PDB file of C-alpha atoms in Angstrom:
ATOM      1  CA  MET A 118     -13.290  77.276 -42.120  1.00  0.00           C
ATOM      2  CA  VAL A 119     -12.400  73.735 -43.051  1.00  0.00           C
ATOM      3  CA  SER A 120      -9.891  73.326 -45.790  1.00  0.00           C
ATOM      4  CA  LEU A 121     -10.523  71.281 -48.887  1.00  0.00           C
ATOM      5  CA  LYS A 122      -7.629  69.015 -48.053  1.00  0.00           C
ATOM      6  CA  THR A 123      -9.192  68.062 -44.680  1.00  0.00           C
ATOM      7  CA  VAL A 124     -12.572  67.327 -46.284  1.00  0.00           C
ATOM      8  CA  ARG A 125     -10.959  65.038 -48.871  1.00  0.00           C
ATOM      9  CA  TYR A 126      -9.053  63.244 -46.111  1.00  0.00           C
ATOM     10  CA  LEU A 127     -12.258  62.671 -44.072  1.00  0.00           C
ATOM     11  CA  MET A 128     -14.121  61.397 -47.148  1.00  0.00           C
ATOM     12  CA  ALA A 129     -11.305  58.953 -47.884  1.00  0.00           C
ATOM     13  CA  VAL A 130     -11.401  57.633 -44.301  1.00  0.00           C
ATOM     14  CA  VAL A 131     -15.212  57.196 -44.445  1.00  0.00           C
ATOM     15  CA  ALA A 132     -14.992  55.421 -47.829  1.00  0.00           C
ATOM     16  CA  VAL A 133     -12.286  53.055 -46.634  1.00  0.00           C
ATOM     17  CA  SER A 134     -14.251  52.217 -43.495  1.00  0.00           C
ATOM     18  CA  LEU A 135     -17.508  51.531 -45.436  1.00  0.00           C
ATOM     19  CA  LEU A 136     -15.990  49.445 -48.231  1.00  0.00           C
ATOM     20  CA  PRO A 137     -15.560  46.173 -46.279  1.00  0.00           C
ATOM     21  CA  GLY A 138     -19.302  46.124 -45.516  1.00  0.00           C
ATOM     22  CA  CYS A 139     -20.145  46.161 -49.228  1.00  0.00           C
ATOM     23  CA  VAL A 140     -18.311  42.963 -50.079  1.00  0.00           C
ATOM     24  CA  PRO A 141     -20.475  39.757 -50.197  1.00  0.00           C
ATOM     25  CA  GLN A 142     -19.898  36.990 -47.635  1.00  0.00           C
ATOM     26  CA  ASN A 143     -17.061  34.507 -48.156  1.00  0.00           C
ATOM     27  CA  PRO A 144     -18.460  32.045 -50.714  1.00  0.00           C
ATOM     28  CA  THR A 145     -16.166  29.200 -49.600  1.00  0.00           C
ATOM     29  CA  ALA A 146     -17.461  29.383 -46.020  1.00  0.00           C
ATOM     30  CA  ALA A 147     -21.073  28.881 -47.168  1.00  0.00           C
ATOM     31  CA  GLN A 148     -20.213  25.797 -49.236  1.00  0.00           C
ATOM     32  CA  LYS A 149     -18.496  23.689 -46.512  1.00  0.00           C
ATOM     33  CA  PRO A 150     -19.244  19.970 -46.883  1.00  0.00           C
ATOM     34  CA  ALA A 151     -21.170  18.239 -44.115  1.00  0.00           C
ATOM     35  CA  ALA A 152     -19.028  16.572 -41.444  1.00  0.00           C
ATOM     36  CA  GLN A 153     -18.590  12.822 -41.916  1.00  0.00           C
ATOM     37  CA  PRO A 154     -19.600  10.662 -38.913  1.00  0.00           C
ATOM     38  CA  THR A 155     -16.636   9.168 -37.056  1.00  0.00           C
ATOM     39  CA  PRO A 156     -16.799   5.372 -36.610  1.00  0.00           C
ATOM     40  CA  VAL A 157     -16.806   4.321 -32.924  1.00  0.00           C
ATOM     41  CA  GLN A 158     -16.152   0.844 -31.513  1.00  0.00           C
ATOM     42  CA  THR A 159     -18.375  -0.206 -28.603  1.00  0.00           C
ATOM     43  CA  VAL A 160     -17.657  -2.742 -25.866  1.00  0.00           C
ATOM     44  CA  ALA A 161     -19.781  -4.566 -23.312  1.00  0.00           C
ATOM     45  CA  VAL A 162     -19.700  -3.245 -19.745  1.00  0.00           C
ATOM     46  CA  MET A 163     -18.735  -5.674 -16.984  1.00  0.00           C
ATOM     47  CA  GLN A 164     -17.940  -5.347 -13.289  1.00  0.00           C
ATOM     48  CA  LYS A 165     -14.428  -6.344 -12.263  1.00  0.00           C
ATOM     49  CA  GLU A 166     -12.239  -5.787  -9.213  1.00  0.00           C
ATOM     50  CA  VAL A 167      -9.458  -3.305  -9.871  1.00  0.00           C
ATOM     51  CA  LEU A 168      -6.090  -3.949  -8.230  1.00  0.00           C
ATOM     52  CA  ARG A 169      -4.656  -0.704  -6.958  1.00  0.00           C
ATOM     53  CA  THR A 170      -0.932  -1.271  -6.599  1.00  0.00           C
ATOM     54  CA  THR A 171       2.080   0.700  -7.650  1.00  0.00           C
ATOM     55  CA  PHE A 172       5.784   0.077  -7.557  1.00  0.00           C
ATOM     56  CA  GLN A 173       7.823   3.038  -6.358  1.00  0.00           C
ATOM     57  CA  PRO A 174      11.562   3.288  -5.742  1.00  0.00           C
ATOM     58  CA  ALA A 175      12.223   3.630  -2.031  1.00  0.00           C
ATOM     59  CA  SER A 176      14.553   2.899   0.847  1.00  0.00           C
ATOM     60  CA  VAL A 177      13.288   1.315   4.041  1.00  0.00           C
ATOM     61  CA  MET A 178      14.944   2.293   7.301  1.00  0.00           C
ATOM     62  CA  ALA A 179      14.399   0.474  10.594  1.00  0.00           C
ATOM     63  CA  TYR A 180      12.360   2.244  13.277  1.00  0.00           C
ATOM     64  CA  TYR A 181      14.389   0.548  16.010  1.00  0.00           C
ATOM     65  CA  ARG A 182      17.963  -0.699  15.769  1.00  0.00           C
ATOM     66  CA  ALA A 183      19.320  -3.411  18.008  1.00  0.00           C
ATOM     67  CA  GLU A 184      22.657  -5.175  17.996  1.00  0.00           C
ATOM     68  CA  VAL A 185      22.457  -8.919  18.307  1.00  0.00           C
ATOM     69  CA  ARG A 186      25.496 -10.752  19.632  1.00  0.00           C
ATOM     70  CA  ALA A 187      26.024 -14.389  20.462  1.00  0.00           C
ATOM     71  CA  LYS A 188      27.166 -15.413  23.921  1.00  0.00           C
ATOM     72  CA  ALA A 189      29.532 -17.948  22.370  1.00  0.00           C
ATOM     73  CA  SER A 190      31.318 -18.280  19.069  1.00  0.00           C
ATOM     74  CA  GLY A 191      30.749 -21.325  16.915  1.00  0.00           C
ATOM     75  CA  TYR A 192      28.928 -22.661  13.878  1.00  0.00           C
ATOM     76  CA  VAL A 193      25.290 -21.788  13.129  1.00  0.00           C
ATOM     77  CA  LYS A 194      23.353 -25.034  13.461  1.00  0.00           C
ATOM     78  CA  SER A 195      19.889 -23.647  12.598  1.00  0.00           C
ATOM     79  CA  VAL A 196      18.216 -20.276  12.037  1.00  0.00           C
ATOM     80  CA  GLU A 197      14.926 -19.834  13.883  1.00  0.00           C
ATOM     81  CA  ALA A 198      14.002 -16.261  12.789  1.00  0.00           C
ATOM     82  CA  ASP A 199      14.354 -14.656   9.386  1.00  0.00           C
ATOM     83  CA  ILE A 200      14.844 -11.034   8.320  1.00  0.00           C
ATOM     84  CA  GLY A 201      11.620  -9.112   8.876  1.00  0.00           C
ATOM     85  CA  ASP A 202      10.131 -11.549  11.433  1.00  0.00           C
ATOM     86  CA  LEU A 203       8.631 -10.025  14.553  1.00  0.00           C
ATOM     87  CA  VAL A 204      10.576 -11.231  17.588  1.00  0.00           C
ATOM     88  CA  LYS A 205      10.450 -10.470  21.290  1.00  0.00           C
ATOM     89  CA  GLU A 206      13.129 -10.314  23.925  1.00  0.00           C
ATOM     90  CA  GLY A 207      14.282 -13.810  24.819  1.00  0.00           C
ATOM     91  CA  ASP A 208      13.205 -15.471  21.519  1.00  0.00           C
ATOM     92  CA  VAL A 209      15.744 -17.860  19.998  1.00  0.00           C
ATOM     93  CA  LEU A 210      17.043 -16.419  16.731  1.00  0.00           C
ATOM     94  CA  ALA A 211      19.641 -19.066  15.884  1.00  0.00           C
ATOM     95  CA  VAL A 212      21.168 -22.166  17.423  1.00  0.00           C
ATOM     96  CA  ILE A 213      24.965 -22.171  17.567  1.00  0.00           C
ATOM     97  CA  ASP A 214      26.884 -25.445  17.586  1.00  0.00           C
ATOM     98  CA  VAL A 215      30.132 -25.221  19.551  1.00  0.00           C
ATOM     99  CA  PRO A 216      32.006 -28.556  19.436  1.00  0.00           C
ATOM    100  CA  GLU A 217      34.759 -27.303  21.756  1.00  0.00           C
ATOM    101  CA  LEU A 218      32.278 -26.400  24.501  1.00  0.00           C
ATOM    102  CA  GLN A 219      30.456 -29.725  24.116  1.00  0.00           C
ATOM    103  CA  LYS A 220      33.724 -31.596  24.563  1.00  0.00           C
ATOM    104  CA  GLN A 221      34.596 -29.447  27.593  1.00  0.00           C
ATOM    105  CA  ARG A 222      31.121 -30.154  29.058  1.00  0.00           C
ATOM    106  CA  ALA A 223      31.627 -33.907  28.603  1.00  0.00           C
ATOM    107  CA  ILE A 224      34.966 -33.675  30.424  1.00  0.00           C
ATOM    108  CA  LEU A 225      33.404 -31.730  33.311  1.00  0.00           C
ATOM    109  CA  GLU A 226      30.501 -34.193  33.588  1.00  0.00           C
ATOM    110  CA  SER A 227      32.944 -37.120  33.744  1.00  0.00           C
ATOM    111  CA  GLN A 228      34.899 -35.308  36.474  1.00  0.00           C
ATOM    112  CA  ILE A 229      31.646 -34.855  38.436  1.00  0.00           C
ATOM    113  CA  VAL A 230      30.874 -38.566  38.148  1.00  0.00           C
ATOM    114  CA  ARG A 231      34.446 -39.436  39.233  1.00  0.00           C
ATOM    115  CA  ARG A 232      34.291 -37.152  42.278  1.00  0.00           C
ATOM    116  CA  GLN A 233      30.861 -38.531  43.244  1.00  0.00           C
ATOM    117  CA  SER A 234      32.302 -42.037  43.137  1.00  0.00           C
ATOM    118  CA  LEU A 235      35.303 -40.879  45.222  1.00  0.00           C
ATOM    119  CA  GLU A 236      32.871 -39.400  47.752  1.00  0.00           C
ATOM    120  CA  LYS A 237      30.932 -42.692  47.958  1.00  0.00           C
ATOM    121  CA  ARG A 238      34.200 -44.569  48.395  1.00  0.00           C
ATOM    122  CA  ALA A 239      35.273 -42.195  51.174  1.00  0.00           C
ATOM    123  CA  GLN A 240      31.902 -42.599  52.919  1.00  0.00           C
ATOM    124  CA  ALA A 241      32.240 -46.379  52.642  1.00  0.00           C
ATOM    125  CA  GLY A 242      35.741 -46.124  54.190  1.00  0.00           C
ATOM    126  CA  ILE A 243      34.338 -44.029  57.072  1.00  0.00           C
ATOM    127  CA  ALA A 244      31.517 -46.513  57.617  1.00  0.00           C
ATOM    128  CA  LEU A 245      34.060 -49.390  57.652  1.00  0.00           C
ATOM    129  CA  ALA A 246      36.331 -47.562  60.133  1.00  0.00           C
ATOM    130  CA  GLU A 247      33.389 -46.886  62.467  1.00  0.00           C
ATOM    131  CA  ALA A 248      32.284 -50.484  62.425  1.00  0.00           C
TER     132      ALA A 248
END
């Protein structure tokens, strides 16, 4: 048979489990004030072009690498192509002024003129000897 102690324990468990249902609803929950409307600012809609650009840190490496060397040393007289310009083989990138080579060219041209005049003089001497 069931002991008196067990019956009392079961009755206490049933009473404790039924007591919360006997309490009235929370009175503060039923008396909540109505929510206040939130003020909102409106704007006019207009169509506008959106620029989609960003600035990101980066390093740019060349796809092709080419060494450019001058055929003669001297002073840069003018620069015909700038960094980033698209160039082809044979395009002039810069003009180099070489005063020493210009002076040497003038000397060689004067020697050519002198030897041409010596040749004409020799031909005139041959023509005179044959006559």
